[in-house]
Amino acid sequence: MTLDLFAATDPYQPIAPGAMLLHGFALADADAILADVQAIAARAPFRRMFTPGGQAMSVAMSNCGSLGWISDRHGYRYVAADPDSGQPWPPLPPRLLRLAGAAAERAGFPAFVPDACLINRYAPGTRMSLHQDRDEQDFTQPIVSVSLGLSVTFLFGGLARSDKAARLTLSHGDVLVWGGPARLRFHGVLPLLDGRHPATGACRINLTFRKAG
Ligand code: MD6
Ligand code: FE
């Protein structure tokens, strides 16, 4: 029974081979990260991007780092400049680089140095449909995902779109690390429920750190 009790209270949970949920890992840095996000959004405002099919995505996005992920009629890709301004994306703040590296290391991926950070802002009702992250060059590198503000139900699927997806709750300060054999799993998030969080108000912010180039 001691073992069960330990498993239930360990904040760092393996979800699947290559995937680990670090509950509360970013909690101490949350306010500072949100200040960083605000400064980034002042230079590269959140915007709704369009899918190649021409549909506006419900989630609003920005980026920081030497590369930023975009979607438009020409497809999904990483670019060095914000297409709205023509300027380079704001740099990745050192605090965020350190946090992402520490989380990756804790999950078994040492020496992770991201060059891209996609920032997603969800309002109530917005969702992310099932997808794979496959626009990066090097699938040996993991993805580190930081959740802030309102909690959401994350869908964690398999390597085929039709595989049944598990559900897990991502809350303020949680970090999900995702690499190795889990790197190409399908995933998404259910529509965000109404609510207010003291740190973010009526939204959820998700940062995903990647080695894109
Ligand atoms: C989100 N996250 O949590 C969307 N991708 O809002 C992702 O799409 C994601 O959390 C790859 C790895 C971790 C993620
Ligand atoms: Fe993703």
PDB file of C-alpha atoms and ligand atoms in Angstrom:
ATOM      1  CA  MET A   1       0.000   0.000   0.000  1.00  0.00           C
ATOM      2  CA  THR A   2       2.927   2.328   0.627  1.00  0.00           C
ATOM      3  CA  LEU A   3       3.774   2.056  -3.044  1.00  0.00           C
ATOM      4  CA  ASP A   4       0.241   2.992  -4.125  1.00  0.00           C
ATOM      5  CA  LEU A   5       0.209   5.926  -1.767  1.00  0.00           C
ATOM      6  CA  PHE A   6       3.542   7.079  -3.148  1.00  0.00           C
ATOM      7  CA  ALA A   7       2.304   6.793  -6.728  1.00  0.00           C
ATOM      8  CA  ALA A   8      -0.810   8.783  -5.933  1.00  0.00           C
ATOM      9  CA  THR A   9       1.130  11.657  -4.398  1.00  0.00           C
ATOM     10  CA  ASP A  10       4.190  11.787  -6.644  1.00  0.00           C
ATOM     11  CA  PRO A  11       3.813  15.048  -8.595  1.00  0.00           C
ATOM     12  CA  TYR A  12       5.884  13.678 -11.472  1.00  0.00           C
ATOM     13  CA  GLN A  13       3.913  11.041 -13.319  1.00  0.00           C
ATOM     14  CA  PRO A  14       4.986   8.998 -16.333  1.00  0.00           C
ATOM     15  CA  ILE A  15       2.026   9.104 -18.714  1.00  0.00           C
ATOM     16  CA  ALA A  16       3.436   6.750 -21.342  1.00  0.00           C
ATOM     17  CA  PRO A  17       6.925   5.780 -22.524  1.00  0.00           C
ATOM     18  CA  GLY A  18       8.553   9.126 -23.404  1.00  0.00           C
ATOM     19  CA  ALA A  19       5.833  11.285 -21.850  1.00  0.00           C
ATOM     20  CA  MET A  20       5.814  12.694 -18.327  1.00  0.00           C
ATOM     21  CA  LEU A  21       3.467  15.063 -16.507  1.00  0.00           C
ATOM     22  CA  LEU A  22       5.360  17.287 -14.071  1.00  0.00           C
ATOM     23  CA  HIS A  23       2.518  18.533 -11.897  1.00  0.00           C
ATOM     24  CA  GLY A  24       3.216  22.051 -10.599  1.00  0.00           C
ATOM     25  CA  PHE A  25       6.737  22.173 -12.045  1.00  0.00           C
ATOM     26  CA  ALA A  26       6.258  25.765 -13.313  1.00  0.00           C
ATOM     27  CA  LEU A  27       4.121  26.987 -10.415  1.00  0.00           C
ATOM     28  CA  ALA A  28       6.835  29.028  -8.681  1.00  0.00           C
ATOM     29  CA  ASP A  29       7.651  30.782 -11.983  1.00  0.00           C
ATOM     30  CA  ALA A  30       4.068  31.235 -13.161  1.00  0.00           C
ATOM     31  CA  ASP A  31       3.691  34.969 -12.521  1.00  0.00           C
ATOM     32  CA  ALA A  32       7.087  35.730 -14.063  1.00  0.00           C
ATOM     33  CA  ILE A  33       6.267  33.599 -17.116  1.00  0.00           C
ATOM     34  CA  LEU A  34       2.968  35.445 -17.552  1.00  0.00           C
ATOM     35  CA  ALA A  35       4.841  38.764 -17.404  1.00  0.00           C
ATOM     36  CA  ASP A  36       7.182  37.425 -20.100  1.00  0.00           C
ATOM     37  CA  VAL A  37       4.168  36.392 -22.194  1.00  0.00           C
ATOM     38  CA  GLN A  38       2.697  39.885 -21.869  1.00  0.00           C
ATOM     39  CA  ALA A  39       5.945  41.480 -23.012  1.00  0.00           C
ATOM     40  CA  ILE A  40       6.153  39.066 -25.964  1.00  0.00           C
ATOM     41  CA  ALA A  41       2.538  39.755 -26.939  1.00  0.00           C
ATOM     42  CA  ALA A  42       3.218  43.502 -26.898  1.00  0.00           C
ATOM     43  CA  ARG A  43       5.685  42.927 -29.757  1.00  0.00           C
ATOM     44  CA  ALA A  44       4.064  39.930 -31.464  1.00  0.00           C
ATOM     45  CA  PRO A  45       0.334  40.218 -30.674  1.00  0.00           C
ATOM     46  CA  PHE A  46      -1.845  37.122 -30.314  1.00  0.00           C
ATOM     47  CA  ARG A  47      -3.655  36.420 -33.558  1.00  0.00           C
ATOM     48  CA  ARG A  48      -5.881  33.719 -35.001  1.00  0.00           C
ATOM     49  CA  MET A  49      -4.125  31.902 -37.790  1.00  0.00           C
ATOM     50  CA  PHE A  50      -5.760  30.169 -40.730  1.00  0.00           C
ATOM     51  CA  THR A  51      -5.550  26.494 -41.545  1.00  0.00           C
ATOM     52  CA  PRO A  52      -4.385  25.548 -45.054  1.00  0.00           C
ATOM     53  CA  GLY A  53      -8.071  24.840 -45.741  1.00  0.00           C
ATOM     54  CA  GLY A  54      -8.904  28.487 -45.005  1.00  0.00           C
ATOM     55  CA  GLN A  55     -10.553  28.089 -41.584  1.00  0.00           C
ATOM     56  CA  ALA A  56      -9.626  30.452 -38.748  1.00  0.00           C
ATOM     57  CA  MET A  57      -8.212  28.487 -35.811  1.00  0.00           C
ATOM     58  CA  SER A  58     -10.099  29.202 -32.578  1.00  0.00           C
ATOM     59  CA  VAL A  59      -6.929  29.481 -30.504  1.00  0.00           C
ATOM     60  CA  ALA A  60      -4.969  32.767 -30.626  1.00  0.00           C
ATOM     61  CA  MET A  61      -1.209  32.342 -31.098  1.00  0.00           C
ATOM     62  CA  SER A  62       2.096  34.138 -30.753  1.00  0.00           C
ATOM     63  CA  ASN A  63       5.724  32.966 -30.689  1.00  0.00           C
ATOM     64  CA  CYS A  64       9.102  33.749 -29.277  1.00  0.00           C
ATOM     65  CA  GLY A  65      12.507  32.347 -30.166  1.00  0.00           C
ATOM     66  CA  SER A  66      14.547  32.362 -33.370  1.00  0.00           C
ATOM     67  CA  LEU A  67      11.760  30.399 -35.093  1.00  0.00           C
ATOM     68  CA  GLY A  68       7.996  30.658 -34.740  1.00  0.00           C
ATOM     69  CA  TRP A  69       5.273  28.257 -35.858  1.00  0.00           C
ATOM     70  CA  ILE A  70       2.702  29.629 -38.277  1.00  0.00           C
ATOM     71  CA  SER A  71      -0.207  28.330 -40.280  1.00  0.00           C
ATOM     72  CA  ASP A  72      -1.702  29.916 -43.376  1.00  0.00           C
ATOM     73  CA  ARG A  73      -3.083  28.914 -46.762  1.00  0.00           C
ATOM     74  CA  HIS A  74       0.342  27.627 -47.762  1.00  0.00           C
ATOM     75  CA  GLY A  75       0.569  25.201 -44.858  1.00  0.00           C
ATOM     76  CA  TYR A  76       2.181  24.788 -41.438  1.00  0.00           C
ATOM     77  CA  ARG A  77       5.813  25.778 -40.942  1.00  0.00           C
ATOM     78  CA  TYR A  78       8.411  27.577 -38.886  1.00  0.00           C
ATOM     79  CA  VAL A  79       9.554  31.053 -39.921  1.00  0.00           C
ATOM     80  CA  ALA A  80      12.111  33.478 -38.475  1.00  0.00           C
ATOM     81  CA  ALA A  81       9.952  36.597 -38.829  1.00  0.00           C
ATOM     82  CA  ASP A  82       6.447  37.427 -37.659  1.00  0.00           C
ATOM     83  CA  PRO A  83       4.424  37.642 -40.891  1.00  0.00           C
ATOM     84  CA  ASP A  84       2.216  40.377 -39.349  1.00  0.00           C
ATOM     85  CA  SER A  85       5.130  42.759 -38.697  1.00  0.00           C
ATOM     86  CA  GLY A  86       8.018  41.438 -40.777  1.00  0.00           C
ATOM     87  CA  GLN A  87      10.148  41.621 -37.602  1.00  0.00           C
ATOM     88  CA  PRO A  88      11.984  38.686 -35.974  1.00  0.00           C
ATOM     89  CA  TRP A  89       9.961  36.990 -33.240  1.00  0.00           C
ATOM     90  CA  PRO A  90      10.856  38.281 -29.744  1.00  0.00           C
ATOM     91  CA  PRO A  91      13.760  36.330 -28.223  1.00  0.00           C
ATOM     92  CA  LEU A  92      13.154  33.407 -25.885  1.00  0.00           C
ATOM     93  CA  PRO A  93      13.575  34.823 -22.361  1.00  0.00           C
ATOM     94  CA  PRO A  94      16.438  33.090 -20.465  1.00  0.00           C
ATOM     95  CA  ARG A  95      14.037  32.183 -17.657  1.00  0.00           C
ATOM     96  CA  LEU A  96      11.892  30.220 -20.099  1.00  0.00           C
ATOM     97  CA  LEU A  97      14.902  28.526 -21.658  1.00  0.00           C
ATOM     98  CA  ARG A  98      16.062  27.400 -18.219  1.00  0.00           C
ATOM     99  CA  LEU A  99      12.617  26.155 -17.221  1.00  0.00           C
ATOM    100  CA  ALA A 100      12.179  24.164 -20.435  1.00  0.00           C
ATOM    101  CA  GLY A 101      15.652  22.640 -20.121  1.00  0.00           C
ATOM    102  CA  ALA A 102      15.094  21.682 -16.481  1.00  0.00           C
ATOM    103  CA  ALA A 103      11.728  20.079 -17.210  1.00  0.00           C
ATOM    104  CA  ALA A 104      13.118  18.105 -20.146  1.00  0.00           C
ATOM    105  CA  GLU A 105      16.023  16.886 -18.044  1.00  0.00           C
ATOM    106  CA  ARG A 106      13.686  15.826 -15.238  1.00  0.00           C
ATOM    107  CA  ALA A 107      11.752  13.769 -17.781  1.00  0.00           C
ATOM    108  CA  GLY A 108      14.861  12.086 -19.141  1.00  0.00           C
ATOM    109  CA  PHE A 109      15.842  14.369 -22.028  1.00  0.00           C
ATOM    110  CA  PRO A 110      19.061  16.147 -21.041  1.00  0.00           C
ATOM    111  CA  ALA A 111      20.559  19.029 -23.046  1.00  0.00           C
ATOM    112  CA  PHE A 112      17.272  20.213 -24.540  1.00  0.00           C
ATOM    113  CA  VAL A 113      17.820  23.679 -26.066  1.00  0.00           C
ATOM    114  CA  PRO A 114      14.639  24.947 -27.726  1.00  0.00           C
ATOM    115  CA  ASP A 115      14.769  27.515 -30.529  1.00  0.00           C
ATOM    116  CA  ALA A 116      11.006  28.003 -30.766  1.00  0.00           C
ATOM    117  CA  CYS A 117       8.213  28.653 -28.300  1.00  0.00           C
ATOM    118  CA  LEU A 118       4.620  28.670 -29.543  1.00  0.00           C
ATOM    119  CA  ILE A 119       2.247  30.480 -27.201  1.00  0.00           C
ATOM    120  CA  ASN A 120      -1.421  29.484 -27.403  1.00  0.00           C
ATOM    121  CA  ARG A 121      -4.196  31.476 -25.755  1.00  0.00           C
ATOM    122  CA  TYR A 122      -7.524  29.730 -25.236  1.00  0.00           C
ATOM    123  CA  ALA A 123     -10.756  31.577 -24.445  1.00  0.00           C
ATOM    124  CA  PRO A 124     -13.741  29.587 -23.138  1.00  0.00           C
ATOM    125  CA  GLY A 125     -15.143  27.424 -25.924  1.00  0.00           C
ATOM    126  CA  THR A 126     -11.893  27.184 -27.872  1.00  0.00           C
ATOM    127  CA  ARG A 127     -10.257  23.850 -28.523  1.00  0.00           C
ATOM    128  CA  MET A 128      -7.393  22.185 -30.375  1.00  0.00           C
ATOM    129  CA  SER A 129      -8.339  19.253 -32.547  1.00  0.00           C
ATOM    130  CA  LEU A 130      -6.296  16.053 -32.652  1.00  0.00           C
ATOM    131  CA  HIS A 131      -2.950  16.551 -34.387  1.00  0.00           C
ATOM    132  CA  GLN A 132       0.672  15.436 -34.461  1.00  0.00           C
ATOM    133  CA  ASP A 133       3.558  17.864 -34.039  1.00  0.00           C
ATOM    134  CA  ARG A 134       5.649  17.021 -37.073  1.00  0.00           C
ATOM    135  CA  ASP A 135       6.866  20.320 -38.505  1.00  0.00           C
ATOM    136  CA  GLU A 136      10.176  20.141 -36.606  1.00  0.00           C
ATOM    137  CA  GLN A 137      13.433  18.879 -38.139  1.00  0.00           C
ATOM    138  CA  ASP A 138      14.576  16.551 -35.411  1.00  0.00           C
ATOM    139  CA  PHE A 139      12.144  14.156 -33.733  1.00  0.00           C
ATOM    140  CA  THR A 140      14.817  13.019 -31.254  1.00  0.00           C
ATOM    141  CA  GLN A 141      14.160  16.290 -29.411  1.00  0.00           C
ATOM    142  CA  PRO A 142      11.188  16.429 -27.048  1.00  0.00           C
ATOM    143  CA  ILE A 143       8.475  19.055 -26.692  1.00  0.00           C
ATOM    144  CA  VAL A 144       7.979  20.788 -23.347  1.00  0.00           C
ATOM    145  CA  SER A 145       4.482  22.125 -22.763  1.00  0.00           C
ATOM    146  CA  VAL A 146       3.646  24.554 -19.928  1.00  0.00           C
ATOM    147  CA  SER A 147       0.027  25.203 -18.923  1.00  0.00           C
ATOM    148  CA  LEU A 148      -1.098  28.379 -17.129  1.00  0.00           C
ATOM    149  CA  GLY A 149      -4.479  29.645 -15.981  1.00  0.00           C
ATOM    150  CA  LEU A 150      -7.692  27.688 -16.481  1.00  0.00           C
ATOM    151  CA  SER A 151      -7.452  23.888 -16.494  1.00  0.00           C
ATOM    152  CA  VAL A 152      -8.241  21.921 -19.599  1.00  0.00           C
ATOM    153  CA  THR A 153      -8.782  18.301 -20.596  1.00  0.00           C
ATOM    154  CA  PHE A 154      -5.878  17.151 -22.762  1.00  0.00           C
ATOM    155  CA  LEU A 155      -6.439  14.296 -25.201  1.00  0.00           C
ATOM    156  CA  PHE A 156      -3.469  11.996 -25.381  1.00  0.00           C
ATOM    157  CA  GLY A 157      -3.826   9.615 -28.286  1.00  0.00           C
ATOM    158  CA  GLY A 158      -1.644   7.069 -30.021  1.00  0.00           C
ATOM    159  CA  LEU A 159       0.437   6.998 -33.172  1.00  0.00           C
ATOM    160  CA  ALA A 160      -2.622   6.582 -35.391  1.00  0.00           C
ATOM    161  CA  ARG A 161      -5.386   9.196 -35.502  1.00  0.00           C
ATOM    162  CA  SER A 162      -7.998   6.538 -34.829  1.00  0.00           C
ATOM    163  CA  ASP A 163      -6.304   5.266 -31.630  1.00  0.00           C
ATOM    164  CA  LYS A 164      -8.420   5.875 -28.562  1.00  0.00           C
ATOM    165  CA  ALA A 165      -7.219   8.960 -26.688  1.00  0.00           C
ATOM    166  CA  ALA A 166      -6.663   9.045 -22.922  1.00  0.00           C
ATOM    167  CA  ARG A 167      -7.737  12.179 -21.061  1.00  0.00           C
ATOM    168  CA  LEU A 168      -5.679  14.086 -18.596  1.00  0.00           C
ATOM    169  CA  THR A 169      -6.205  17.379 -16.834  1.00  0.00           C
ATOM    170  CA  LEU A 170      -3.600  20.096 -17.354  1.00  0.00           C
ATOM    171  CA  SER A 171      -3.736  22.797 -14.683  1.00  0.00           C
ATOM    172  CA  HIS A 172      -1.939  26.021 -13.802  1.00  0.00           C
ATOM    173  CA  GLY A 173       1.783  25.328 -13.456  1.00  0.00           C
ATOM    174  CA  ASP A 174       1.722  21.828 -14.951  1.00  0.00           C
ATOM    175  CA  VAL A 175       4.444  20.858 -17.418  1.00  0.00           C
ATOM    176  CA  LEU A 176       4.054  18.014 -19.906  1.00  0.00           C
ATOM    177  CA  VAL A 177       7.201  16.646 -21.523  1.00  0.00           C
ATOM    178  CA  TRP A 178       6.784  14.599 -24.602  1.00  0.00           C
ATOM    179  CA  GLY A 179       9.490  12.901 -26.644  1.00  0.00           C
ATOM    180  CA  GLY A 180      11.160   9.646 -27.647  1.00  0.00           C
ATOM    181  CA  PRO A 181       8.547   7.006 -28.472  1.00  0.00           C
ATOM    182  CA  ALA A 182       5.739   9.495 -27.614  1.00  0.00           C
ATOM    183  CA  ARG A 183       7.016  12.263 -29.895  1.00  0.00           C
ATOM    184  CA  LEU A 184       4.525  11.659 -32.728  1.00  0.00           C
ATOM    185  CA  ARG A 185       1.448  10.773 -30.722  1.00  0.00           C
ATOM    186  CA  PHE A 186      -1.790  12.436 -31.717  1.00  0.00           C
ATOM    187  CA  HIS A 187      -3.100  14.912 -29.144  1.00  0.00           C
ATOM    188  CA  GLY A 188      -5.486  17.813 -28.685  1.00  0.00           C
ATOM    189  CA  VAL A 189      -7.523  19.670 -26.093  1.00  0.00           C
ATOM    190  CA  LEU A 190     -11.276  19.683 -25.423  1.00  0.00           C
ATOM    191  CA  PRO A 191     -13.139  23.013 -25.506  1.00  0.00           C
ATOM    192  CA  LEU A 192     -12.107  25.196 -22.585  1.00  0.00           C
ATOM    193  CA  LEU A 193     -14.853  25.502 -19.988  1.00  0.00           C
ATOM    194  CA  ASP A 194     -16.012  28.861 -18.663  1.00  0.00           C
ATOM    195  CA  GLY A 195     -14.203  30.058 -15.605  1.00  0.00           C
ATOM    196  CA  ARG A 196     -11.812  32.533 -14.115  1.00  0.00           C
ATOM    197  CA  HIS A 197      -8.315  31.950 -12.843  1.00  0.00           C
ATOM    198  CA  PRO A 198      -6.614  34.464 -10.511  1.00  0.00           C
ATOM    199  CA  ALA A 199      -3.450  34.470 -12.631  1.00  0.00           C
ATOM    200  CA  THR A 200      -4.933  34.747 -16.144  1.00  0.00           C
ATOM    201  CA  GLY A 201      -8.615  35.687 -15.827  1.00  0.00           C
ATOM    202  CA  ALA A 202     -10.912  33.903 -18.257  1.00  0.00           C
ATOM    203  CA  CYS A 203      -8.300  32.091 -20.312  1.00  0.00           C
ATOM    204  CA  ARG A 204      -5.689  29.377 -20.518  1.00  0.00           C
ATOM    205  CA  ILE A 205      -2.177  30.018 -21.789  1.00  0.00           C
ATOM    206  CA  ASN A 206      -0.067  27.148 -23.130  1.00  0.00           C
ATOM    207  CA  LEU A 207       3.570  27.447 -24.106  1.00  0.00           C
ATOM    208  CA  THR A 208       5.198  24.688 -26.148  1.00  0.00           C
ATOM    209  CA  PHE A 209       8.957  24.692 -26.460  1.00  0.00           C
ATOM    210  CA  ARG A 210      10.486  22.951 -29.440  1.00  0.00           C
ATOM    211  CA  LYS A 211      13.776  22.428 -31.198  1.00  0.00           C
ATOM    212  CA  ALA A 212      12.380  23.280 -34.595  1.00  0.00           C
ATOM    213  CA  GLY A 213      15.416  23.993 -36.757  1.00  0.00           C
TER     214      GLY A 213
HETATM  215  C1  MD6 B   1      -2.139  22.740 -25.674  1.00  0.00           C
HETATM  216  N1  MD6 B   1      -0.576  21.485 -26.863  1.00  0.00           N
HETATM  217  O1  MD6 B   1      -1.880  22.108 -24.661  1.00  0.00           O
HETATM  218  C2  MD6 B   1      -1.718  22.266 -27.019  1.00  0.00           C
HETATM  219  N2  MD6 B   1       1.828  19.514 -28.553  1.00  0.00           N
HETATM  220  O2  MD6 B   1      -2.800  23.767 -25.654  1.00  0.00           O
HETATM  221  C3  MD6 B   1       0.001  20.811 -27.850  1.00  0.00           C
HETATM  222  O3  MD6 B   1      -0.431  20.808 -28.980  1.00  0.00           O
HETATM  223  C4  MD6 B   1       1.160  19.996 -27.522  1.00  0.00           C
HETATM  224  O4  MD6 B   1       0.903  20.236 -25.173  1.00  0.00           O
HETATM  225  C5  MD6 B   1       2.874  18.716 -28.327  1.00  0.00           C
HETATM  226  C6  MD6 B   1       3.314  18.419 -27.064  1.00  0.00           C
HETATM  227  C7  MD6 B   1       2.651  18.927 -25.990  1.00  0.00           C
HETATM  228  C8  MD6 B   1       1.555  19.739 -26.203  1.00  0.00           C
HETATM  229 FE    FE B   2       0.747  19.778 -30.393  1.00  0.00          FE
END
